[in-house]
Amino acid sequence: MRNRLLGCSALVAAGVLVAPAVQAEEPIQLGVGGFMEQYFGYGSSDIDDRDHFDQKSDSEIIFSGSTTLDNGIQFGVNVQLEGNSAFGSTGGDRTGGDTIDESYAFIEGDFGRVLLGSENSAGYLMSMEAPNVGIGINSGDQGDWVPVESDANLAARGTLGATTLENAAVNDANRLTYFTPRFSGFQGGISYTPDAEEDDNDQPSENAEFHDGIDVGINFVESFGGFDVEAFGRYGIASNDTAGGDDPEVFGAGFAVGYAGFTVGGSYGQQDEAGENEGQAWDAGVSYETGPWGVSLSYFYGEAEGSTASGDEELQTIEAAASYALGPGIKMIGSVGYNDFEDDESGAADDSNDGYWVVTGIKLSF
């Protein structure tokens, strides 16, 4: 099961910072990690005669390090460097011209974990998706192979391409986030987002379209008699003080159960009061892993209101995939999938599109 669960009190952290100095064993030293994905395959699409073989990539180098004081409090940093600058219309985490993805500091101890900087919200980080061993279709890479020509909706963090949403598609903004320790399988988290900007030290405006965002989440992870159970729920809201603007809200929930190598699960996300980005999405899937082998079958459905001109937009995707672990951090994958995108626009402006992909590749983590 996919698990992005983290585990802090801002008040406690503030107390740590003003307490008498406590020496660390050694200064922070950075280590290097990350991932690289390289794919080769065939995509067939109704749009612009895009029936062709292609080679696609996604990679990220992560610099991270920490040190622990004599009192057990840990301080650390995390900076993520993008290795690929282009992305498809529903494609993953690649961020166009933003060379540095997340960049934040953290403080961690028995009180929990505090994050300060550019990072996803607590609600997003505590979310999960349906099991999948392929290229992924929930905030996945299917749009790289069968384009979704949406004129809006920011599909990688909106309902046209994900259940793991960021409210009003505000992704990697500068935030203050706190995660509690985990108690009996439960953990909570909360984020405060002053404004929608990332890596921007300008003072926020009270008249902004997005300001003073609050995101909360709770999840549960536990094992019972051979069963692995994971569940989450989250809610987010922010202020919108533009003329006639509504305060955007986001909801989400998900559940997965694993037993004897099988995992079955799904998730749901909803965006309200966000204009053309309003909508909902859900996914469901099943996977089986034994030894180095893994197989999965997953389905995604998403819809968005779209602009007045474009009307409603809807995406359905199904993927069957297999994976084989060649060694630690080295995995081969194969993926076959189908996209069906429906656009309510009429005439030449109609971007409706369907197609399929057959892809193989290698996923490396380090």
mmCIF file of C-alpha atoms in Angstrom:
data_model
loop_
_atom_site.group_PDB
_atom_site.id
_atom_site.type_symbol
_atom_site.label_atom_id
_atom_site.label_comp_id
_atom_site.label_asym_id
_atom_site.label_seq_id
_atom_site.Cartn_x
_atom_site.Cartn_y
_atom_site.Cartn_z
ATOM 1 C CA MET A 1 0.000 0.000 0.000
ATOM 2 C CA ARG A 2 1.180 3.435 -0.855
ATOM 3 C CA ASN A 3 2.049 5.219 2.347
ATOM 4 C CA ARG A 4 3.074 8.871 2.504
ATOM 5 C CA LEU A 5 2.467 9.117 6.214
ATOM 6 C CA LEU A 6 4.651 11.383 8.290
ATOM 7 C CA GLY A 7 4.983 12.049 11.805
ATOM 8 C CA CYS A 8 5.073 17.831 15.482
ATOM 9 C CA SER A 9 3.880 20.870 17.632
ATOM 10 C CA ALA A 10 4.767 24.389 16.550
ATOM 11 C CA LEU A 11 4.468 25.491 20.158
ATOM 12 C CA VAL A 12 6.795 22.752 21.351
ATOM 13 C CA ALA A 13 9.237 23.559 18.557
ATOM 14 C CA ALA A 14 9.201 27.213 19.528
ATOM 15 C CA GLY A 15 10.011 26.193 23.083
ATOM 16 C CA VAL A 16 12.946 24.165 21.812
ATOM 17 C CA LEU A 17 14.305 27.149 19.904
ATOM 18 C CA VAL A 18 14.281 29.498 22.897
ATOM 19 C CA ALA A 19 15.560 26.924 25.414
ATOM 20 C CA PRO A 20 19.220 26.929 26.478
ATOM 21 C CA ALA A 21 21.519 25.703 23.718
ATOM 22 C CA VAL A 22 21.933 21.939 23.466
ATOM 23 C CA GLN A 23 24.843 20.700 21.409
ATOM 24 C CA ALA A 24 24.433 18.215 18.573
ATOM 25 C CA GLU A 25 26.796 15.290 18.167
ATOM 26 C CA GLU A 26 27.803 16.625 14.729
ATOM 27 C CA PRO A 27 26.649 19.290 12.222
ATOM 28 C CA ILE A 28 24.107 18.522 9.483
ATOM 29 C CA GLN A 29 25.679 16.607 6.629
ATOM 30 C CA LEU A 30 23.751 16.206 3.373
ATOM 31 C CA GLY A 31 23.146 12.868 1.730
ATOM 32 C CA VAL A 32 21.917 12.246 -1.812
ATOM 33 C CA GLY A 33 18.891 10.170 -2.805
ATOM 34 C CA GLY A 34 16.094 10.275 -5.340
ATOM 35 C CA PHE A 35 14.656 8.357 -8.253
ATOM 36 C CA MET A 36 14.874 7.975 -12.026
ATOM 37 C CA GLU A 37 12.200 6.556 -14.335
ATOM 38 C CA GLN A 38 12.922 5.808 -17.997
ATOM 39 C CA TYR A 39 10.160 4.521 -20.296
ATOM 40 C CA PHE A 40 9.797 3.386 -23.899
ATOM 41 C CA GLY A 41 6.446 2.652 -25.481
ATOM 42 C CA TYR A 42 3.691 3.367 -27.963
ATOM 43 C CA GLY A 43 0.804 5.794 -27.505
ATOM 44 C CA SER A 44 -2.206 6.096 -29.786
ATOM 45 C CA SER A 45 -4.392 9.220 -29.628
ATOM 46 C CA ASP A 46 -7.215 10.884 -31.578
ATOM 47 C CA ILE A 47 -5.542 14.305 -31.361
ATOM 48 C CA ASP A 48 -3.007 15.598 -33.909
ATOM 49 C CA ASP A 49 -2.109 12.125 -35.226
ATOM 50 C CA ARG A 50 -0.126 11.337 -32.084
ATOM 51 C CA ASP A 51 0.219 7.626 -32.861
ATOM 52 C CA HIS A 52 3.894 7.018 -32.301
ATOM 53 C CA PHE A 53 6.651 5.379 -30.294
ATOM 54 C CA ASP A 54 8.401 7.599 -27.750
ATOM 55 C CA GLN A 55 10.903 7.582 -24.910
ATOM 56 C CA LYS A 56 9.963 9.518 -21.756
ATOM 57 C CA SER A 57 11.743 10.306 -18.503
ATOM 58 C CA ASP A 58 11.132 11.495 -14.971
ATOM 59 C CA SER A 59 13.817 11.942 -12.325
ATOM 60 C CA GLU A 60 14.574 13.828 -9.150
ATOM 61 C CA ILE A 61 17.650 14.189 -6.949
ATOM 62 C CA ILE A 62 16.941 14.731 -3.260
ATOM 63 C CA PHE A 63 19.476 16.345 -0.942
ATOM 64 C CA SER A 64 18.620 15.675 2.694
ATOM 65 C CA GLY A 65 20.328 15.557 6.048
ATOM 66 C CA SER A 66 19.726 15.957 9.765
ATOM 67 C CA THR A 67 21.408 16.065 13.123
ATOM 68 C CA THR A 68 20.156 15.191 16.615
ATOM 69 C CA LEU A 69 20.762 17.285 19.698
ATOM 70 C CA ASP A 70 21.721 15.728 23.028
ATOM 71 C CA ASN A 71 18.106 16.149 24.170
ATOM 72 C CA GLY A 72 16.832 13.971 21.284
ATOM 73 C CA ILE A 73 15.435 16.806 19.130
ATOM 74 C CA GLN A 74 16.256 16.337 15.453
ATOM 75 C CA PHE A 75 16.777 19.185 12.950
ATOM 76 C CA GLY A 76 16.976 18.528 9.217
ATOM 77 C CA VAL A 77 16.635 19.813 5.666
ATOM 78 C CA ASN A 78 15.232 18.474 2.383
ATOM 79 C CA VAL A 79 15.798 20.009 -1.086
ATOM 80 C CA GLN A 80 14.498 18.272 -4.210
ATOM 81 C CA LEU A 81 16.077 18.981 -7.598
ATOM 82 C CA GLU A 82 14.008 18.194 -10.710
ATOM 83 C CA GLY A 83 15.843 16.217 -13.368
ATOM 84 C CA ASN A 84 13.221 16.729 -16.102
ATOM 85 C CA SER A 85 11.594 20.037 -16.944
ATOM 86 C CA ALA A 86 8.680 19.097 -19.198
ATOM 87 C CA PHE A 87 5.484 17.330 -18.233
ATOM 88 C CA GLY A 88 2.305 15.964 -19.801
ATOM 89 C CA SER A 89 -1.152 17.353 -19.165
ATOM 90 C CA THR A 90 -1.832 14.883 -16.367
ATOM 91 C CA GLY A 91 1.781 14.038 -15.695
ATOM 92 C CA GLY A 92 3.110 13.465 -12.208
ATOM 93 C CA ASP A 93 5.368 15.767 -10.241
ATOM 94 C CA ARG A 94 7.416 17.452 -12.946
ATOM 95 C CA THR A 95 7.053 21.175 -12.697
ATOM 96 C CA GLY A 96 7.959 22.913 -15.951
ATOM 97 C CA GLY A 97 10.288 25.821 -15.219
ATOM 98 C CA ASP A 98 10.562 25.116 -11.471
ATOM 99 C CA THR A 99 13.985 23.475 -11.152
ATOM 100 C CA ILE A 100 13.677 23.040 -7.382
ATOM 101 C CA ASP A 101 10.563 21.167 -6.318
ATOM 102 C CA GLU A 102 10.060 20.979 -2.545
ATOM 103 C CA SER A 103 12.523 22.732 -0.215
ATOM 104 C CA TYR A 104 11.945 22.727 3.551
ATOM 105 C CA ALA A 105 13.394 22.343 7.042
ATOM 106 C CA PHE A 106 11.990 20.078 9.749
ATOM 107 C CA ILE A 107 12.136 19.616 13.516
ATOM 108 C CA GLU A 108 11.245 16.234 14.996
ATOM 109 C CA GLY A 109 11.044 14.668 18.433
ATOM 110 C CA ASP A 110 8.707 12.882 20.816
ATOM 111 C CA PHE A 111 6.259 15.761 20.272
ATOM 112 C CA GLY A 112 5.924 14.965 16.557
ATOM 113 C CA ARG A 113 7.252 16.673 13.460
ATOM 114 C CA VAL A 114 7.193 20.300 12.231
ATOM 115 C CA LEU A 115 7.856 21.282 8.588
ATOM 116 C CA LEU A 116 8.715 24.830 7.475
ATOM 117 C CA GLY A 117 9.051 25.712 3.805
ATOM 118 C CA SER A 118 7.874 24.715 0.341
ATOM 119 C CA GLU A 119 6.070 21.374 0.630
ATOM 120 C CA ASN A 120 2.673 19.761 0.034
ATOM 121 C CA SER A 121 -0.066 20.209 2.616
ATOM 122 C CA ALA A 122 -0.712 17.842 5.519
ATOM 123 C CA GLY A 123 -3.958 16.693 3.881
ATOM 124 C CA TYR A 124 -2.122 15.775 0.684
ATOM 125 C CA LEU A 125 0.794 14.070 2.439
ATOM 126 C CA MET A 126 -1.566 11.950 4.555
ATOM 127 C CA SER A 127 -3.613 10.817 1.539
ATOM 128 C CA MET A 128 -3.338 7.510 -0.332
ATOM 129 C CA GLU A 129 -4.353 6.121 -3.717
ATOM 130 C CA ALA A 130 -5.544 2.793 -5.097
ATOM 131 C CA PRO A 131 -2.738 0.217 -5.479
ATOM 132 C CA ASN A 132 -0.857 0.377 -8.782
ATOM 133 C CA VAL A 133 2.519 -1.033 -9.914
ATOM 134 C CA GLY A 134 2.640 0.658 -13.357
ATOM 135 C CA ILE A 135 3.143 4.208 -14.652
ATOM 136 C CA GLY A 136 0.251 5.337 -12.452
ATOM 137 C CA ILE A 137 -3.100 6.904 -13.367
ATOM 138 C CA ASN A 138 -3.821 8.946 -10.199
ATOM 139 C CA SER A 139 -1.538 11.992 -10.485
ATOM 140 C CA GLY A 140 0.148 9.630 -12.914
ATOM 141 C CA ASP A 141 1.799 9.686 -16.309
ATOM 142 C CA GLN A 142 -1.053 8.542 -18.558
ATOM 143 C CA GLY A 143 -1.396 12.056 -20.004
ATOM 144 C CA ASP A 144 2.118 11.780 -21.383
ATOM 145 C CA TRP A 145 1.004 8.926 -23.676
ATOM 146 C CA VAL A 146 -2.617 9.897 -24.409
ATOM 147 C CA PRO A 147 -2.901 13.697 -24.027
ATOM 148 C CA VAL A 148 -5.787 15.290 -22.169
ATOM 149 C CA GLU A 149 -6.159 18.653 -23.910
ATOM 150 C CA SER A 150 -7.840 20.406 -21.001
ATOM 151 C CA ASP A 151 -7.859 24.211 -21.091
ATOM 152 C CA ALA A 152 -7.900 24.407 -17.286
ATOM 153 C CA ASN A 153 -8.145 22.221 -14.186
ATOM 154 C CA LEU A 154 -4.408 21.716 -13.437
ATOM 155 C CA ALA A 155 -4.929 17.978 -13.666
ATOM 156 C CA ALA A 156 -1.885 16.839 -11.660
ATOM 157 C CA ARG A 157 -3.402 18.281 -8.450
ATOM 158 C CA GLY A 158 -7.038 18.733 -9.538
ATOM 159 C CA THR A 159 -10.020 16.438 -9.989
ATOM 160 C CA LEU A 160 -9.425 15.845 -13.689
ATOM 161 C CA GLY A 161 -6.334 13.800 -12.885
ATOM 162 C CA ALA A 162 -6.131 13.022 -9.160
ATOM 163 C CA THR A 163 -7.910 12.236 -5.917
ATOM 164 C CA THR A 164 -4.847 13.459 -3.983
ATOM 165 C CA LEU A 165 -5.781 17.120 -4.328
ATOM 166 C CA GLU A 166 -4.303 20.430 -3.281
ATOM 167 C CA ASN A 167 -6.991 22.999 -2.479
ATOM 168 C CA ALA A 168 -7.427 25.325 -5.483
ATOM 169 C CA ALA A 169 -4.444 23.429 -6.983
ATOM 170 C CA VAL A 170 -2.051 25.346 -4.691
ATOM 171 C CA ASN A 171 0.892 22.958 -4.785
ATOM 172 C CA ASP A 172 4.209 23.181 -2.909
ATOM 173 C CA ALA A 173 3.394 26.608 -1.457
ATOM 174 C CA ASN A 174 5.374 27.817 1.552
ATOM 175 C CA ARG A 175 3.681 26.399 4.655
ATOM 176 C CA LEU A 176 3.899 25.628 8.348
ATOM 177 C CA THR A 177 2.889 22.001 8.982
ATOM 178 C CA TYR A 178 2.612 19.875 12.119
ATOM 179 C CA PHE A 179 2.238 16.084 12.393
ATOM 180 C CA THR A 180 1.412 14.369 15.668
ATOM 181 C CA PRO A 181 3.195 11.229 16.792
ATOM 182 C CA ARG A 182 1.362 8.033 15.827
ATOM 183 C CA PHE A 183 -0.858 6.597 18.595
ATOM 184 C CA SER A 184 -2.436 3.125 18.213
ATOM 185 C CA GLY A 185 -2.180 3.458 14.441
ATOM 186 C CA PHE A 186 -3.632 7.009 14.278
ATOM 187 C CA GLN A 187 -1.812 10.161 13.244
ATOM 188 C CA GLY A 188 -3.039 13.705 12.620
ATOM 189 C CA GLY A 189 -1.646 16.647 10.715
ATOM 190 C CA ILE A 190 -2.425 20.311 10.044
ATOM 191 C CA SER A 191 -0.985 22.905 7.652
ATOM 192 C CA TYR A 192 -1.250 26.689 7.531
ATOM 193 C CA THR A 193 -0.625 28.267 4.111
ATOM 194 C CA PRO A 194 -0.363 32.108 4.165
ATOM 195 C CA ASP A 195 -0.769 32.436 0.379
ATOM 196 C CA ALA A 196 -0.512 30.467 -2.848
ATOM 197 C CA GLU A 197 3.094 31.413 -3.617
ATOM 198 C CA GLU A 198 6.114 29.113 -3.636
ATOM 199 C CA ASP A 199 9.643 30.442 -2.979
ATOM 200 C CA ASP A 200 8.255 33.984 -2.712
ATOM 201 C CA ASN A 201 9.075 36.301 0.221
ATOM 202 C CA ASP A 202 6.535 38.978 -0.727
ATOM 203 C CA GLN A 203 4.085 39.797 2.065
ATOM 204 C CA PRO A 204 0.655 38.143 1.505
ATOM 205 C CA SER A 205 -2.356 40.281 0.583
ATOM 206 C CA GLU A 206 -5.665 40.066 2.426
ATOM 207 C CA ASN A 207 -7.352 40.664 -0.959
ATOM 208 C CA ALA A 208 -5.761 37.659 -2.643
ATOM 209 C CA GLU A 209 -7.685 34.908 -4.400
ATOM 210 C CA PHE A 210 -6.106 32.352 -2.017
ATOM 211 C CA HIS A 211 -4.820 33.177 1.458
ATOM 212 C CA ASP A 212 -4.878 31.796 5.012
ATOM 213 C CA GLY A 213 -5.380 28.196 3.925
ATOM 214 C CA ILE A 214 -5.902 25.465 6.541
ATOM 215 C CA ASP A 215 -5.526 21.781 5.683
ATOM 216 C CA VAL A 216 -6.114 18.982 8.180
ATOM 217 C CA GLY A 217 -5.771 15.235 7.822
ATOM 218 C CA ILE A 218 -5.948 12.038 9.831
ATOM 219 C CA ASN A 219 -4.896 8.545 8.892
ATOM 220 C CA PHE A 220 -4.780 5.075 10.345
ATOM 221 C CA VAL A 221 -2.190 2.371 9.594
ATOM 222 C CA GLU A 222 -2.219 -0.935 11.437
ATOM 223 C CA SER A 223 -1.895 -4.712 11.026
ATOM 224 C CA PHE A 224 -4.366 -7.246 12.442
ATOM 225 C CA GLY A 225 -3.852 -10.997 12.184
ATOM 226 C CA GLY A 226 -2.169 -10.853 8.790
ATOM 227 C CA PHE A 227 -4.338 -7.990 7.461
ATOM 228 C CA ASP A 228 -2.741 -4.597 6.706
ATOM 229 C CA VAL A 229 -5.228 -1.739 6.982
ATOM 230 C CA GLU A 230 -4.764 1.866 5.840
ATOM 231 C CA ALA A 231 -7.355 4.673 5.849
ATOM 232 C CA PHE A 232 -7.389 8.477 5.707
ATOM 233 C CA GLY A 233 -9.680 11.503 5.745
ATOM 234 C CA ARG A 234 -8.859 15.152 5.075
ATOM 235 C CA TYR A 235 -10.381 18.636 4.708
ATOM 236 C CA GLY A 236 -9.024 21.992 3.564
ATOM 237 C CA ILE A 237 -10.345 25.539 3.239
ATOM 238 C CA ALA A 238 -8.844 28.925 2.314
ATOM 239 C CA SER A 239 -10.022 32.536 2.094
ATOM 240 C CA ASN A 240 -10.812 34.162 -1.258
ATOM 241 C CA ASP A 241 -11.362 37.913 -0.974
ATOM 242 C CA THR A 242 -11.607 38.787 -4.646
ATOM 243 C CA ALA A 243 -14.863 40.361 -5.825
ATOM 244 C CA GLY A 244 -17.564 37.701 -5.845
ATOM 245 C CA GLY A 245 -15.066 35.006 -4.894
ATOM 246 C CA ASP A 246 -15.977 31.958 -2.805
ATOM 247 C CA ASP A 247 -13.721 30.253 -0.271
ATOM 248 C CA PRO A 248 -12.363 27.069 -1.910
ATOM 249 C CA GLU A 249 -12.765 23.782 -0.034
ATOM 250 C CA VAL A 250 -11.351 20.313 -0.573
ATOM 251 C CA PHE A 251 -12.387 16.924 0.850
ATOM 252 C CA GLY A 252 -10.845 13.469 0.620
ATOM 253 C CA ALA A 253 -11.036 9.927 1.989
ATOM 254 C CA GLY A 254 -9.593 6.524 1.186
ATOM 255 C CA PHE A 255 -9.257 2.946 2.391
ATOM 256 C CA ALA A 256 -7.096 -0.087 1.550
ATOM 257 C CA VAL A 257 -6.733 -3.624 2.909
ATOM 258 C CA GLY A 258 -3.867 -6.005 2.247
ATOM 259 C CA TYR A 259 -3.682 -9.750 2.906
ATOM 260 C CA ALA A 260 -1.361 -12.537 1.686
ATOM 261 C CA GLY A 261 0.131 -10.348 -1.050
ATOM 262 C CA PHE A 262 -3.211 -8.939 -2.239
ATOM 263 C CA THR A 263 -4.148 -5.268 -1.741
ATOM 264 C CA VAL A 264 -7.568 -3.798 -2.538
ATOM 265 C CA GLY A 265 -8.307 -0.110 -2.116
ATOM 266 C CA GLY A 266 -9.612 3.156 -3.415
ATOM 267 C CA SER A 267 -9.841 6.885 -2.716
ATOM 268 C CA TYR A 268 -12.094 9.892 -3.300
ATOM 269 C CA GLY A 269 -11.408 13.620 -3.682
ATOM 270 C CA GLN A 270 -13.720 16.615 -4.072
ATOM 271 C CA GLN A 271 -13.033 20.270 -4.854
ATOM 272 C CA ASP A 272 -15.732 22.880 -4.125
ATOM 273 C CA GLU A 273 -16.031 26.654 -4.647
ATOM 274 C CA ALA A 274 -13.121 26.781 -7.093
ATOM 275 C CA GLY A 275 -14.760 27.961 -10.311
ATOM 276 C CA GLU A 276 -13.818 25.903 -13.352
ATOM 277 C CA ASN A 277 -11.706 23.598 -11.163
ATOM 278 C CA GLU A 278 -14.678 22.341 -9.129
ATOM 279 C CA GLY A 279 -15.322 18.639 -9.404
ATOM 280 C CA GLN A 280 -14.758 15.200 -7.950
ATOM 281 C CA ALA A 281 -12.633 12.134 -8.598
ATOM 282 C CA TRP A 282 -12.318 8.559 -7.394
ATOM 283 C CA ASP A 283 -10.168 5.530 -8.053
ATOM 284 C CA ALA A 284 -10.194 1.824 -7.220
ATOM 285 C CA GLY A 285 -7.719 -0.971 -7.755
ATOM 286 C CA VAL A 286 -6.322 -4.333 -6.785
ATOM 287 C CA SER A 287 -2.732 -5.574 -6.770
ATOM 288 C CA TYR A 288 -0.904 -8.805 -5.987
ATOM 289 C CA GLU A 289 2.784 -9.113 -5.094
ATOM 290 C CA THR A 290 4.783 -12.265 -4.558
ATOM 291 C CA GLY A 291 8.559 -12.344 -4.354
ATOM 292 C CA PRO A 292 9.933 -9.936 -6.978
ATOM 293 C CA TRP A 293 6.702 -9.966 -9.031
ATOM 294 C CA GLY A 294 3.770 -7.566 -8.845
ATOM 295 C CA VAL A 295 0.615 -7.104 -10.919
ATOM 296 C CA SER A 296 -2.232 -4.578 -10.647
ATOM 297 C CA LEU A 297 -5.484 -3.465 -12.248
ATOM 298 C CA SER A 298 -6.750 0.054 -11.500
ATOM 299 C CA TYR A 299 -9.446 2.494 -12.620
ATOM 300 C CA PHE A 300 -9.693 6.290 -12.321
ATOM 301 C CA TYR A 301 -12.637 8.625 -12.902
ATOM 302 C CA GLY A 302 -12.447 12.407 -12.668
ATOM 303 C CA GLU A 303 -14.665 15.315 -13.632
ATOM 304 C CA ALA A 304 -14.300 19.098 -13.539
ATOM 305 C CA GLU A 305 -16.793 21.877 -14.152
ATOM 306 C CA GLY A 306 -14.618 23.646 -16.702
ATOM 307 C CA SER A 307 -15.015 27.230 -17.870
ATOM 308 C CA THR A 308 -18.280 28.730 -19.102
ATOM 309 C CA ALA A 309 -17.043 28.333 -22.661
ATOM 310 C CA SER A 310 -15.721 24.787 -22.370
ATOM 311 C CA GLY A 311 -18.360 23.171 -20.153
ATOM 312 C CA ASP A 312 -17.889 19.998 -18.137
ATOM 313 C CA GLU A 313 -14.867 17.756 -18.674
ATOM 314 C CA GLU A 314 -14.571 14.086 -17.761
ATOM 315 C CA LEU A 315 -11.689 11.610 -17.751
ATOM 316 C CA GLN A 316 -11.845 7.829 -17.382
ATOM 317 C CA THR A 317 -8.680 5.718 -17.304
ATOM 318 C CA ILE A 318 -7.970 2.022 -16.808
ATOM 319 C CA GLU A 319 -4.526 0.424 -16.476
ATOM 320 C CA ALA A 320 -3.231 -3.130 -16.201
ATOM 321 C CA ALA A 321 0.404 -3.366 -15.118
ATOM 322 C CA ALA A 322 3.144 -5.740 -14.018
ATOM 323 C CA SER A 323 6.464 -5.176 -12.262
ATOM 324 C CA TYR A 324 9.577 -7.208 -11.499
ATOM 325 C CA ALA A 325 12.237 -6.241 -8.933
ATOM 326 C CA LEU A 326 15.670 -6.950 -10.397
ATOM 327 C CA GLY A 327 17.413 -5.896 -7.187
ATOM 328 C CA PRO A 328 17.286 -3.302 -4.421
ATOM 329 C CA GLY A 329 15.991 -0.065 -5.946
ATOM 330 C CA ILE A 330 15.746 -1.531 -9.478
ATOM 331 C CA LYS A 331 12.328 -2.408 -10.888
ATOM 332 C CA MET A 332 11.112 -3.214 -14.411
ATOM 333 C CA ILE A 333 7.497 -2.347 -15.248
ATOM 334 C CA GLY A 334 5.061 -2.985 -18.068
ATOM 335 C CA SER A 335 1.816 -1.036 -18.531
ATOM 336 C CA VAL A 336 -1.190 -1.236 -20.852
ATOM 337 C CA GLY A 337 -3.876 1.424 -20.466
ATOM 338 C CA TYR A 338 -6.761 3.310 -22.010
ATOM 339 C CA ASN A 339 -7.837 6.974 -21.659
ATOM 340 C CA ASP A 340 -11.251 8.416 -22.521
ATOM 341 C CA PHE A 341 -11.520 12.219 -22.215
ATOM 342 C CA GLU A 342 -14.886 13.931 -22.869
ATOM 343 C CA ASP A 343 -15.167 17.699 -23.433
ATOM 344 C CA ASP A 344 -18.574 19.438 -23.652
ATOM 345 C CA GLU A 345 -17.322 22.087 -26.067
ATOM 346 C CA SER A 346 -18.801 21.940 -29.574
ATOM 347 C CA GLY A 347 -17.279 22.132 -33.023
ATOM 348 C CA ALA A 348 -13.557 22.691 -33.523
ATOM 349 C CA ALA A 349 -13.099 23.618 -29.850
ATOM 350 C CA ASP A 350 -14.102 20.108 -28.734
ATOM 351 C CA ASP A 351 -10.965 18.498 -27.260
ATOM 352 C CA SER A 352 -12.528 15.083 -26.615
ATOM 353 C CA ASN A 353 -9.924 12.384 -27.043
ATOM 354 C CA ASP A 354 -9.422 8.709 -26.397
ATOM 355 C CA GLY A 355 -6.516 6.365 -26.901
ATOM 356 C CA TYR A 356 -4.296 3.661 -25.470
ATOM 357 C CA TRP A 357 -0.683 3.062 -24.492
ATOM 358 C CA VAL A 358 1.667 0.086 -24.266
ATOM 359 C CA VAL A 359 4.743 1.007 -22.227
ATOM 360 C CA THR A 360 7.719 -0.684 -20.619
ATOM 361 C CA GLY A 361 10.431 0.874 -18.520
ATOM 362 C CA ILE A 362 12.681 0.857 -15.520
ATOM 363 C CA LYS A 363 12.243 2.567 -12.139
ATOM 364 C CA LEU A 364 15.400 3.277 -10.154
ATOM 365 C CA SER A 365 15.511 4.582 -6.586
ATOM 366 C CA PHE A 366 18.665 5.611 -4.752
#
